[in-house]
Amino acid sequence: EDHHPTDGVGTAVTDHAHGAGLPTQRLTILGDPANQFIAHAKRAEQLAQVGLDVGGVVRTVLGVVEKAT
């Protein structure tokens, strides 16, 4: 697994939390889109391209928080 949103660590954590009866509706799994070509570049540039750099993660978190309020 390398930042895939399905069948990765995020899915395992969500499945375990759900099985333990914990609320999972507000969890957001981040990862690179499986159907998007990621061009050869430096790692930081690739992460930025798919929103997994610091700025992308912050934008996602702020968006989730905004939707919840």
PDB file of C-alpha atoms in Angstrom:
ATOM      1  CA  GLU A   1       0.000   0.000   0.000  1.00  0.00           C
ATOM      2  CA  ASP A   2       1.296   3.405  -0.863  1.00  0.00           C
ATOM      3  CA  HIS A   3      -1.367   5.967  -0.046  1.00  0.00           C
ATOM      4  CA  HIS A   4      -4.254   4.049  -1.614  1.00  0.00           C
ATOM      5  CA  PRO A   5      -7.587   4.962  -0.041  1.00  0.00           C
ATOM      6  CA  THR A   6      -9.095   1.480  -0.374  1.00  0.00           C
ATOM      7  CA  ASP A   7      -7.792  -1.741   1.114  1.00  0.00           C
ATOM      8  CA  GLY A   8      -5.092   0.110   3.010  1.00  0.00           C
ATOM      9  CA  VAL A   9      -4.427   1.174   6.573  1.00  0.00           C
ATOM     10  CA  GLY A  10      -7.309   3.669   6.584  1.00  0.00           C
ATOM     11  CA  THR A  11      -9.763   0.971   5.572  1.00  0.00           C
ATOM     12  CA  ALA A  12      -8.413  -1.398   8.217  1.00  0.00           C
ATOM     13  CA  VAL A  13      -8.713   1.244  10.946  1.00  0.00           C
ATOM     14  CA  THR A  14     -12.242   2.144   9.843  1.00  0.00           C
ATOM     15  CA  ASP A  15     -13.314  -1.515   9.722  1.00  0.00           C
ATOM     16  CA  HIS A  16     -11.863  -2.183  13.174  1.00  0.00           C
ATOM     17  CA  ALA A  17     -13.488   0.935  14.656  1.00  0.00           C
ATOM     18  CA  HIS A  18     -16.827   0.023  13.099  1.00  0.00           C
ATOM     19  CA  GLY A  19     -16.555  -3.541  14.417  1.00  0.00           C
ATOM     20  CA  ALA A  20     -15.825  -2.179  17.890  1.00  0.00           C
ATOM     21  CA  GLY A  21     -18.972  -0.071  17.754  1.00  0.00           C
ATOM     22  CA  LEU A  22     -17.125   3.226  17.473  1.00  0.00           C
ATOM     23  CA  PRO A  23     -18.598   6.035  15.384  1.00  0.00           C
ATOM     24  CA  THR A  24     -17.001   6.116  11.940  1.00  0.00           C
ATOM     25  CA  GLN A  25     -19.241   8.469   9.968  1.00  0.00           C
ATOM     26  CA  ARG A  26     -16.836  11.406  10.457  1.00  0.00           C
ATOM     27  CA  LEU A  27     -13.688   9.531   9.447  1.00  0.00           C
ATOM     28  CA  THR A  28     -12.058  10.623   6.218  1.00  0.00           C
ATOM     29  CA  ILE A  29      -9.618   8.346   4.436  1.00  0.00           C
ATOM     30  CA  LEU A  30      -7.014  10.133   2.374  1.00  0.00           C
ATOM     31  CA  GLY A  31      -5.104   8.601  -0.494  1.00  0.00           C
ATOM     32  CA  ASP A  32      -4.058   8.957  -4.074  1.00  0.00           C
ATOM     33  CA  PRO A  33      -6.811   8.399  -6.608  1.00  0.00           C
ATOM     34  CA  ALA A  34      -6.425   4.998  -8.236  1.00  0.00           C
ATOM     35  CA  ASN A  35      -7.525   6.287 -11.622  1.00  0.00           C
ATOM     36  CA  GLN A  36      -5.182   9.285 -11.740  1.00  0.00           C
ATOM     37  CA  PHE A  37      -1.775   9.142 -13.372  1.00  0.00           C
ATOM     38  CA  ILE A  38       0.914  10.554 -11.112  1.00  0.00           C
ATOM     39  CA  ALA A  39       3.757  11.908 -13.197  1.00  0.00           C
ATOM     40  CA  HIS A  40       7.377  11.199 -12.398  1.00  0.00           C
ATOM     41  CA  ALA A  41       8.548  13.948 -10.093  1.00  0.00           C
ATOM     42  CA  LYS A  42      10.094  14.509  -6.711  1.00  0.00           C
ATOM     43  CA  ARG A  43       8.128  12.869  -3.903  1.00  0.00           C
ATOM     44  CA  ALA A  44       6.985  16.218  -2.494  1.00  0.00           C
ATOM     45  CA  GLU A  45       5.619  17.234  -5.908  1.00  0.00           C
ATOM     46  CA  GLN A  46       3.745  13.932  -6.275  1.00  0.00           C
ATOM     47  CA  LEU A  47       2.177  14.283  -2.840  1.00  0.00           C
ATOM     48  CA  ALA A  48       1.114  17.847  -3.645  1.00  0.00           C
ATOM     49  CA  GLN A  49      -0.399  16.688  -6.957  1.00  0.00           C
ATOM     50  CA  VAL A  50      -2.821  14.362  -5.138  1.00  0.00           C
ATOM     51  CA  GLY A  51      -3.417  16.532  -2.056  1.00  0.00           C
ATOM     52  CA  LEU A  52      -1.335  14.486   0.374  1.00  0.00           C
ATOM     53  CA  ASP A  53       1.144  17.221   1.196  1.00  0.00           C
ATOM     54  CA  VAL A  54       0.727  19.349   4.326  1.00  0.00           C
ATOM     55  CA  GLY A  55      -1.388  21.949   2.547  1.00  0.00           C
ATOM     56  CA  GLY A  56      -3.659  19.328   0.998  1.00  0.00           C
ATOM     57  CA  VAL A  57      -4.210  17.530   4.287  1.00  0.00           C
ATOM     58  CA  VAL A  58      -4.949  20.821   6.054  1.00  0.00           C
ATOM     59  CA  ARG A  59      -7.484  21.764   3.343  1.00  0.00           C
ATOM     60  CA  THR A  60      -9.170  18.376   3.703  1.00  0.00           C
ATOM     61  CA  VAL A  61      -9.344  18.617   7.497  1.00  0.00           C
ATOM     62  CA  LEU A  62     -10.717  22.155   7.363  1.00  0.00           C
ATOM     63  CA  GLY A  63     -13.306  21.062   4.805  1.00  0.00           C
ATOM     64  CA  VAL A  64     -14.430  18.153   6.992  1.00  0.00           C
ATOM     65  CA  VAL A  65     -14.644  20.392  10.060  1.00  0.00           C
ATOM     66  CA  GLU A  66     -16.600  23.022   8.105  1.00  0.00           C
ATOM     67  CA  LYS A  67     -19.124  20.413   6.925  1.00  0.00           C
ATOM     68  CA  ALA A  68     -19.539  19.161  10.498  1.00  0.00           C
ATOM     69  CA  THR A  69     -20.369  22.582  11.908  1.00  0.00           C
TER      70      THR A  69
END
